[in-house]
Coordinates of C-alpha atoms in Angstrom, one line a residue:
X12 CA 19.0 3.5 16.9
X13 CA 20.7 1.9 19.6
X14 CA 22.1 -1.5 18.0
X15 CA 23.5 -4.6 19.7
X16 CA 25.5 -6.9 16.4
X17 CA 23.2 -7.3 14.4
X18 CA 24.1 -10.9 12.6
X19 CA 21.7 -13.3 10.9
X20 CA 20.4 -14.9 14.1
X21 CA 19.4 -12.6 16.0
X22 CA 16.2 -11.8 13.9
X23 CA 13.1 -13.6 15.3
X24 CA 11.2 -16.1 13.4
X25 CA 7.9 -14.8 12.4
X26 CA 6.3 -17.4 14.0
X27 CA 8.1 -17.7 17.0
X28 CA 6.1 -13.5 17.0
X29 CA 2.9 -14.9 17.0
X30 CA 3.0 -16.5 20.0
X31 CA 4.8 -13.6 21.8
X32 CA 2.1 -11.7 21.1
X33 CA -0.4 -13.4 22.8
X34 CA 1.2 -13.1 26.1
X35 CA 1.5 -8.9 25.1
X36 CA -0.4 -6.8 28.2
X37 CA -3.4 -5.3 27.0
X38 CA -2.8 -1.4 26.2
X39 CA -5.0 0.7 28.5
X40 CA -4.8 4.2 26.4
X41 CA -3.8 6.4 29.2
X42 CA -4.0 9.8 29.4
X43 CA -1.4 12.7 27.9
X44 CA -0.7 16.1 29.0
X45 CA -2.0 18.4 25.8
X46 CA 0.7 20.3 25.3
X47 CA 3.3 16.2 25.0
X48 CA 4.7 16.4 21.9
X49 CA 5.0 13.5 19.6
X50 CA 7.3 13.5 16.4
X51 CA 9.7 10.3 14.6
X52 CA 13.0 10.4 13.7
X53 CA 15.9 9.6 12.0
X54 CA 19.8 9.6 11.2
X55 CA 21.5 11.4 7.8
X56 CA 24.0 8.2 7.1
X57 CA 20.7 5.8 7.4
X58 CA 18.1 7.7 5.6
X59 CA 19.8 10.6 3.4
X60 CA 21.6 8.4 0.6
X61 CA 22.8 10.4 -2.0
X62 CA 26.9 9.7 -0.3
X63 CA 27.6 11.5 -2.7
X64 CA 26.0 14.3 -4.5
X65 CA 26.2 17.9 -4.5
X66 CA 29.9 17.9 -2.8
X67 CA 29.3 15.8 -0.6
X68 CA 32.7 14.5 1.8
X69 CA 32.9 11.1 2.5
X70 CA 32.5 9.9 6.2
X71 CA 33.5 6.4 8.5
X72 CA 30.5 4.9 7.7
X73 CA 31.2 6.0 3.6
X74 CA 34.6 4.1 4.3
X75 CA 33.1 1.9 7.1
X76 CA 30.6 0.2 5.2
X77 CA 32.8 -1.0 1.7
X78 CA 35.1 -2.7 3.8
X79 CA 36.5 -6.2 2.3
X80 CA 34.9 -8.4 4.0
X81 CA 31.8 -6.4 5.1
X82 CA 30.4 -5.6 8.3
X83 CA 27.3 -4.6 7.0
X84 CA 25.3 -8.0 6.2
X85 CA 26.8 -6.4 2.5
X86 CA 25.3 -3.4 2.4
X87 CA 25.2 0.3 2.5
X88 CA 24.1 3.7 3.5
X89 CA 24.8 5.1 -0.5
X90 CA 20.9 5.1 -1.5
X91 CA 19.4 4.2 1.5
X92 CA 16.1 5.4 2.1
X93 CA 17.3 8.5 -1.1
X94 CA 15.8 11.5 1.2
X95 CA 18.0 13.9 0.3
X96 CA 16.0 13.6 -3.2
X97 CA 13.0 13.1 -1.6
X98 CA 12.4 14.9 1.6
X99 CA 9.9 16.8 0.4
X100 CA 7.4 13.8 -0.7
X101 CA 8.3 12.5 3.3
X102 CA 7.8 14.9 4.3
X103 CA 3.8 15.5 3.4
X104 CA 3.7 11.6 4.5
X105 CA 5.1 13.0 7.7
X106 CA 2.5 15.5 8.1
X107 CA -0.8 13.1 6.9
X108 CA 0.5 11.4 10.0
X109 CA 0.0 14.1 12.0
X110 CA 3.4 15.0 13.4
X111 CA 4.2 17.7 15.9
X112 CA 7.8 16.9 15.4
X113 CA 10.4 15.3 13.1
X114 CA 13.6 15.0 14.8
X115 CA 16.8 14.5 11.8
X116 CA 20.5 14.4 12.4
X117 CA 23.0 17.6 9.5
X118 CA 25.1 15.2 7.9
X119 CA 28.9 17.4 8.3
X120 CA 31.0 15.5 5.8
X121 CA 27.2 16.6 3.8
X122 CA 27.8 20.9 5.2
X123 CA 31.8 20.4 5.7
X124 CA 33.1 17.8 3.3
X125 CA 36.5 17.3 4.9
X126 CA 35.4 18.5 8.8
X127 CA 37.5 20.7 10.1
X128 CA 37.2 24.4 11.3
X129 CA 40.0 25.6 8.6
X130 CA 38.5 23.5 5.8
X131 CA 35.6 24.9 3.0
X132 CA 32.8 24.5 3.2
X133 CA 29.3 22.8 1.1
X134 CA 26.6 25.9 0.4
X135 CA 24.7 22.9 -1.4
X136 CA 24.4 20.8 1.5
X137 CA 23.2 23.9 3.7
X138 CA 20.4 24.8 1.1
X139 CA 19.1 21.1 1.2
X140 CA 19.1 21.7 5.6
X141 CA 17.1 25.6 5.0
X142 CA 14.9 23.5 2.1
X143 CA 14.6 20.6 4.7
X144 CA 14.0 22.8 8.0
X145 CA 11.4 25.4 5.9
X146 CA 9.2 22.4 4.5
X147 CA 9.3 20.5 8.1
X148 CA 7.8 25.2 9.1
X149 CA 5.6 24.6 6.2
X150 CA 3.6 21.5 7.3
X151 CA 3.8 23.3 11.0
X152 CA 6.4 20.4 11.6
X153 CA 9.0 21.2 15.1
X154 CA 12.7 20.8 13.5
X155 CA 14.9 18.8 16.6
X156 CA 18.4 19.1 15.3
X157 CA 20.9 16.2 16.3
X158 CA 23.8 18.2 14.7
X159 CA 25.9 14.8 15.0
X160 CA 24.2 11.3 15.0
X161 CA 28.2 9.2 14.1
X162 CA 29.1 9.6 11.4
X163 CA 32.1 11.3 12.2
X164 CA 34.4 12.7 8.2
X165 CA 36.9 10.9 7.4
X166 CA 39.0 13.6 6.8
X167 CA 39.7 14.1 9.9
X168 CA 39.4 10.4 10.7
X169 CA 42.9 10.2 8.6
X170 CA 44.1 13.2 10.3
X171 CA 43.8 12.4 13.9
X172 CA 41.4 10.1 14.4
X173 CA 38.5 11.9 15.6
X174 CA 37.6 11.5 19.1
X175 CA 41.0 10.3 19.7
X176 CA 42.1 13.8 20.0
X177 CA 40.1 15.4 22.6
X178 CA 41.9 19.0 21.5
X179 CA 42.1 18.4 18.2
X180 CA 38.2 17.0 18.1
X181 CA 36.3 19.8 20.4
X182 CA 38.4 23.1 18.8
X183 CA 36.6 20.7 14.9
X184 CA 33.7 20.8 16.6
X185 CA 32.4 23.6 17.7
X186 CA 33.2 25.2 14.8
X187 CA 30.9 22.5 13.3
X188 CA 28.4 23.5 16.4
X189 CA 28.5 27.2 15.3
X190 CA 28.3 26.4 11.2
X191 CA 25.3 25.0 12.0
X192 CA 23.3 27.8 14.9
X193 CA 24.5 30.3 12.8
X194 CA 22.9 29.0 8.9
X195 CA 20.0 26.9 9.9
X196 CA 19.3 28.8 14.8
X197 CA 16.7 30.4 13.0
X198 CA 14.3 28.3 13.2
X199 CA 15.3 25.3 14.4
X200 CA 14.3 25.9 18.9
X201 CA 15.8 22.3 20.1
X202 CA 19.1 21.3 19.4
X203 CA 21.4 18.3 20.7
X204 CA 24.8 18.0 20.3
X205 CA 25.4 14.0 20.7
X206 CA 23.4 11.2 19.6
X207 CA 24.7 7.9 21.9
X208 CA 27.7 8.6 22.6
X209 CA 28.2 5.2 24.7
X210 CA 27.4 3.3 21.2
X211 CA 30.0 5.9 20.0
X212 CA 32.3 4.6 23.1
X213 CA 31.3 1.7 22.5
X214 CA 30.7 -0.5 20.0
X215 CA 32.9 1.8 17.6
X216 CA 36.5 2.0 19.8
X217 CA 36.0 -1.1 22.2
X218 CA 34.1 -3.8 19.9
X219 CA 34.5 -2.4 17.3
X220 CA 31.4 -3.7 14.9
X221 CA 30.2 0.1 13.9
X222 CA 32.7 2.6 12.6
X223 CA 34.9 3.3 12.4
X224 CA 35.5 -0.3 14.3
X225 CA 39.0 -0.5 16.3
X226 CA 39.7 -2.9 19.0
X227 CA 42.8 -4.2 19.9
X228 CA 42.6 -6.7 17.1
X229 CA 42.1 -4.0 14.6
X230 CA 45.6 -1.6 16.0
X231 CA 42.8 0.0 18.7
X232 CA 43.3 -0.4 22.2
X233 CA 40.4 -1.4 24.3
X234 CA 41.7 -1.2 26.9
X235 CA 41.7 3.0 26.4
X236 CA 40.6 4.2 24.0
X237 CA 36.7 3.9 24.9
X238 CA 37.0 5.8 28.3
X239 CA 38.9 8.9 26.3
X240 CA 36.6 9.0 23.7
X241 CA 34.3 9.4 25.8
X242 CA 35.7 12.1 27.6
X243 CA 36.7 13.9 24.4
X244 CA 32.1 13.7 23.9
X245 CA 31.5 15.8 27.0
X246 CA 34.1 18.3 26.8
X247 CA 33.3 18.6 22.9
X248 CA 29.4 18.8 24.3
X249 CA 30.4 21.4 26.6
X250 CA 32.4 23.4 24.2
X251 CA 29.1 23.5 21.7
X252 CA 26.6 24.4 24.8
X253 CA 28.7 26.9 26.4
X254 CA 30.0 28.2 22.9
X255 CA 25.2 28.2 21.4
X256 CA 24.5 29.9 25.5
X257 CA 26.6 32.8 24.8
X258 CA 26.8 34.0 21.3
X259 CA 22.8 32.4 19.8
X260 CA 20.8 31.0 22.7
X261 CA 20.4 35.1 23.3
X262 CA 18.5 36.2 19.8
X263 CA 17.1 32.3 18.6
X264 CA 15.5 31.2 22.0
X265 CA 16.3 27.9 21.8
X266 CA 17.3 25.2 23.6
X267 CA 20.4 22.4 23.2
X268 CA 21.2 19.1 25.6
X269 CA 22.3 15.3 24.2
X270 CA 21.3 12.1 24.0
X271 CA 21.5 9.5 25.7
X272 CA 20.8 6.0 25.7
X273 CA 20.3 3.1 27.3
X274 CA 18.5 -0.3 29.1
X275 CA 17.1 -0.3 32.4
X276 CA 18.1 -3.3 34.6
X277 CA 16.9 -5.0 37.6
X278 CA 18.9 -7.5 38.9
X279 CA 19.8 -11.2 38.1
X280 CA 18.8 -12.4 41.5
X281 CA 16.5 -9.4 43.5
X282 CA 17.8 -11.6 46.5
X283 CA 20.7 -10.8 46.7
X284 CA 22.4 -6.9 47.5
X285 CA 25.2 -7.7 45.2
X286 CA 23.5 -8.3 42.4
X287 CA 21.6 -4.6 43.4
X288 CA 24.0 -4.0 43.8
X289 CA 25.5 -4.5 39.9
X290 CA 22.0 -3.1 38.8
X291 CA 22.3 0.6 40.0
X292 CA 26.0 -0.2 38.9
X293 CA 25.2 -1.2 35.2
X294 CA 23.3 1.7 34.9
X295 CA 25.8 4.1 36.6
X296 CA 29.0 3.0 34.0
X297 CA 26.3 3.2 31.2
X298 CA 23.9 6.5 31.3
X299 CA 25.3 7.9 34.5
X300 CA 29.0 8.2 33.1
X301 CA 28.2 10.3 30.4
X302 CA 25.1 12.5 33.1
X303 CA 27.0 12.4 35.8
X304 CA 29.6 15.4 34.1
X305 CA 26.6 16.7 31.8
X306 CA 23.8 17.3 34.0
X307 CA 25.3 17.5 37.7
X308 CA 29.1 18.8 36.8
X309 CA 30.8 17.0 38.6
X310 CA 33.4 13.6 37.4
X311 CA 31.9 9.7 36.2
X312 CA 30.8 8.2 38.7
X313 CA 32.7 6.7 41.8
X314 CA 32.3 3.1 41.0
X315 CA 33.8 3.3 37.2
X316 CA 37.0 5.9 39.3
X317 CA 36.6 3.2 41.7
X318 CA 37.4 0.1 38.8
X319 CA 38.5 1.2 36.4
X320 CA 41.6 3.6 37.6
X321 CA 43.8 5.2 35.9
X322 CA 41.7 3.7 32.8
X323 CA 39.5 6.8 32.8
X324 CA 41.0 10.3 32.4
X325 CA 40.9 13.2 34.5
X326 CA 39.0 16.7 34.0
X327 CA 40.7 19.4 35.1
X328 CA 40.1 21.4 36.7
X329 CA 38.9 24.4 34.2
X330 CA 37.4 21.8 32.8
X331 CA 35.1 20.9 35.8
X332 CA 34.8 24.6 36.1
X333 CA 33.5 24.1 32.8
X334 CA 31.5 21.3 33.7
X335 CA 30.1 23.0 36.5
X336 CA 29.0 26.4 33.9
X337 CA 27.2 24.0 31.5
X338 CA 25.5 22.0 33.2
X339 CA 22.1 23.8 34.2
X340 CA 22.2 25.1 30.3
X341 CA 21.2 21.0 29.4
X342 CA 17.5 22.1 30.0
X343 CA 16.5 18.3 29.1
X344 CA 17.4 15.3 29.1
X345 CA 17.0 13.0 25.8
X346 CA 16.4 10.1 25.6
X347 CA 16.6 6.4 23.7
X348 CA 15.3 4.2 25.6
X349 CA 14.1 0.2 23.6
X350 CA 13.9 -2.7 26.9
X351 CA 15.1 -3.7 29.6
X352 CA 17.6 -6.2 31.2
X353 CA 19.3 -8.0 34.4
X354 CA 22.2 -7.5 35.2
X355 CA 24.4 -9.9 36.9
X356 CA 27.7 -9.6 39.7
X357 CA 29.8 -11.9 38.0
X358 CA 32.1 -13.8 40.4
X359 CA 35.6 -13.7 38.0
X360 CA 38.2 -10.7 38.4
X361 CA 36.8 -8.5 35.1
X362 CA 38.8 -8.7 32.3
X363 CA 42.2 -6.4 32.0
X364 CA 39.6 -4.6 29.6
X365 CA 36.5 -4.3 31.1
X366 CA 33.2 -2.6 30.0
X367 CA 30.6 -3.0 32.2
X368 CA 31.7 -2.6 35.8
X369 CA 32.3 -6.1 36.0
X370 CA 28.6 -6.9 34.8
X371 CA 26.4 -10.0 32.4
X372 CA 23.6 -8.9 30.8
X373 CA 21.1 -10.9 29.3
X374 CA 16.7 -11.5 29.7
X375 CA 16.5 -13.9 31.9
X376 CA 16.8 -14.2 35.2
X377 CA 18.0 -16.3 38.2
X378 CA 14.3 -17.8 38.3
X379 CA 14.5 -18.8 34.3
X380 CA 12.0 -16.0 34.2
X381 CA 12.2 -13.4 31.4
X382 CA 11.8 -9.6 31.5
X383 CA 9.1 -10.2 28.4
X384 CA 8.1 -10.6 25.3
X385 CA 10.0 -11.3 22.7
X386 CA 10.3 -8.9 19.7
X387 CA 11.7 -8.8 16.3
X388 CA 14.7 -8.5 17.6
X389 CA 16.7 -10.6 20.1
X390 CA 18.3 -8.4 22.0
X391 CA 14.9 -6.5 22.9
X392 CA 12.0 -7.6 24.7
X393 CA 8.3 -5.3 25.3
X394 CA 9.1 -4.5 29.2
X395 CA 7.1 -0.7 29.5
X396 CA 7.2 -1.0 33.6
X397 CA 11.5 -1.4 33.4
X398 CA 10.6 2.2 30.7
X399 CA 8.9 3.9 34.1
X400 CA 11.5 2.9 36.4
X401 CA 14.1 4.3 33.8
X402 CA 12.2 7.6 34.0
X403 CA 12.7 7.6 38.1
X404 CA 16.3 7.2 38.0
X405 CA 17.4 9.7 35.8
X406 CA 14.2 12.4 36.8
X407 CA 16.0 12.0 40.3
X408 CA 19.6 11.4 39.0
X409 CA 19.1 14.7 36.7
X410 CA 15.8 16.9 37.4
X411 CA 15.7 17.0 33.8
X412 CA 12.3 16.7 32.2
X413 CA 12.9 14.4 29.6
X414 CA 12.3 13.8 26.0
X415 CA 12.2 10.3 24.7
X416 CA 14.3 10.9 21.1
X417 CA 14.1 6.9 20.3
X418 CA 12.1 4.1 20.9
X419 CA 10.3 1.0 18.9
X420 CA 11.4 -2.0 18.0
X421 CA 10.8 -4.6 15.0
X422 CA 7.7 -7.2 14.8
X423 CA 8.7 -10.7 15.1
X424 CA 9.9 -12.6 11.8
X425 CA 9.0 -8.4 9.9
X426 CA 12.1 -8.7 8.2
X427 CA 10.8 -12.4 6.0
X428 CA 7.0 -11.0 6.4
X429 CA 5.6 -9.7 3.3
X430 CA 4.3 -6.2 2.2
X431 CA 1.1 -6.5 3.3
X432 CA 1.8 -8.7 6.1
X433 CA 3.8 -5.7 7.6
X434 CA 2.1 -3.2 6.8
X435 CA -0.2 -4.8 9.2
X436 CA 2.8 -4.4 12.4
X437 CA -0.1 -5.6 15.4
X438 CA 3.2 -6.1 17.2
X439 CA 4.6 -2.4 16.8
X440 CA 1.2 -1.1 17.7
X441 CA 1.1 -2.9 20.9
X442 CA 4.3 -2.5 21.3
X443 CA 3.9 1.7 21.0
X444 CA 0.3 2.0 23.6
X445 CA 2.3 0.3 26.3
X446 CA 5.1 2.5 26.2
X447 CA 3.4 5.5 26.1
X448 CA 1.4 3.5 29.1
X449 CA 4.1 3.5 30.9
X450 CA 5.2 7.2 30.3
X451 CA 2.0 8.4 31.6
X452 CA 1.7 6.9 34.9
X453 CA 5.2 8.5 35.6
X454 CA 4.5 11.2 34.7
X455 CA 1.4 11.3 36.9
X456 CA 1.3 9.0 39.0
X457 CA 4.8 8.9 40.0
X458 CA 5.8 12.8 39.2
X459 CA 8.0 12.6 36.2
X460 CA 8.2 16.0 34.2
X461 CA 8.5 13.9 30.6
X462 CA 8.0 16.0 26.8
X463 CA 7.2 14.4 24.5
X464 CA 7.6 11.3 22.6
X465 CA 9.7 10.0 19.0
X466 CA 9.0 6.6 17.2
X467 CA 11.9 5.3 16.4
X468 CA 11.7 5.4 13.4
X469 CA 9.4 7.5 10.6
X470 CA 10.4 5.0 8.3
X471 CA 12.7 1.7 7.6
X472 CA 16.1 2.3 6.3
X473 CA 19.6 1.1 6.6
X474 CA 19.8 -0.8 10.8
X475 CA 24.7 0.1 10.7
X476 CA 25.6 -3.0 11.0
X477 CA 23.0 -5.0 9.9
X478 CA 21.6 -3.6 7.3
X479 CA 18.7 -3.1 5.8
X480 CA 17.6 -6.3 7.8
X481 CA 15.7 -4.8 10.3
X482 CA 12.6 -3.1 9.6
X483 CA 11.8 -0.1 12.7
X484 CA 9.9 1.6 10.3
X485 CA 6.0 3.2 10.6
X486 CA 6.6 2.9 7.3
X487 CA 7.4 0.4 5.2
X488 CA 9.9 1.2 1.8
X489 CA 10.2 -0.9 -0.8
X490 CA 14.3 -1.5 -1.0
X491 CA 13.9 -1.7 -5.1
X492 CA 11.5 1.2 -6.2
X493 CA 12.1 3.2 -2.7
X494 CA 8.2 3.2 -2.2
X495 CA 6.8 3.9 0.7
X496 CA 3.9 2.9 1.8
X497 CA 2.3 3.8 5.5
X498 CA 1.9 0.7 8.4
X499 CA -1.2 0.2 10.6
X500 CA 1.8 1.7 13.3
X501 CA 1.4 5.5 12.1
X502 CA -2.7 5.1 11.6
X503 CA -2.4 4.3 15.2
X504 CA -0.3 6.9 16.1
X505 CA -1.6 9.7 14.7
X506 CA -4.3 7.9 16.5
X507 CA -4.2 7.7 19.9
X508 CA -1.6 10.6 20.9
X509 CA -5.2 13.0 19.4
X510 CA -7.6 10.8 22.2
X511 CA -4.5 10.9 24.4
X512 CA -4.2 13.6 24.6
X513 CA -7.4 14.7 25.0
X514 CA -8.6 12.6 27.7
X515 CA -5.5 14.9 30.1
X516 CA -5.8 14.4 33.9
X517 CA -4.5 18.0 33.4

């Protein structure tokens, strides 16, 4: 899940949402290709629970959520949605929704509790994911597997700082990925190495609001560490891609790539060249940072090199060669996207630890116009036009088929609603409908190749630093009883995809 630092003030009251809902455009239910796939997405730490069951080891999120004072609203993922023990029920629920795909992540510490390449393997963890994959296939649901979704083993973090040691982490991640390919790759045909490296780098090692919580005031270095972490992720991803392509892909016949998150950015003042350049620069600092090396096989974007100087690590000639050879193997672009913001060029010199390209982002432009109606979080506005523009930007720059691997929103005031109110999630339905219309326009009017759409999320879950406050699920979860109840949005999606794909324009 793509997050900002959630706190109580970020939640939008329910009464605010009622007025905003009336300002949303009508949904047109535009067509989609017959082979377009839809599904749901989750992450292991957010839904599995069973934090120390059956030999699972401790991850940095197990540590981070138990800090005192709490950085996660006094809540943790020890139980979460208890998906580990209720997996069959959840798969049957997805089957009842008619989904094509379930995108889930493997908890590294569930299969290698200490994380390292010389550490013991936990066969109980292997058995769980085998059972999940088999259960999905029995219900005609394709498993799409994320190898890493933010939960690095505490064992390797304690040993060498995880991402802060490129050589060690690259070797350990390659070993872990190889284990996943060898045990599950006979049935898994789509792999994602890392989820949202920007968030890992900036939120984990610059602001420190997500695990492991590093910044310049907690023993880290916000000037240098985020860029080192990003560099490590790119090289670890590339090693895993090469391993898959060389040793597994010829027989398993699957594909592999990475998921990048990103807002779209409009200029704060569209008449100003300075702010138009700032919007482009923000996209390059956010998406191009990882996209250019991984999908183009080249160095970081020039504006990053120019502005960050020695803070940004360099690729060796050998690493650049590896990037060039690996770029074509990344066969799709995984896109996590939620909203659009305005980008304003800052007049003052950047801070020493600037990570934006000296750009301020916000919901309002120079004329006081907002990007769109507000959802249940103050940073997430309904902006389908920006979504369409981002798909075009990514397609034009990288030329890879796009799979929308996360998209969704909480309804305004949903966390304060009764269960009956939350189940009638009309705001979320309109959000989904508008964003699906944007995909249709991108495909048929703009020529962008978009292959699938996975909603965030299958169910209400543990939303990182926000705990159990915001609810993004198409399934309501009572966090006391853990009872699951379908929301209206689940029924809408099942019907909408059936109708859209039946009336496609191919």
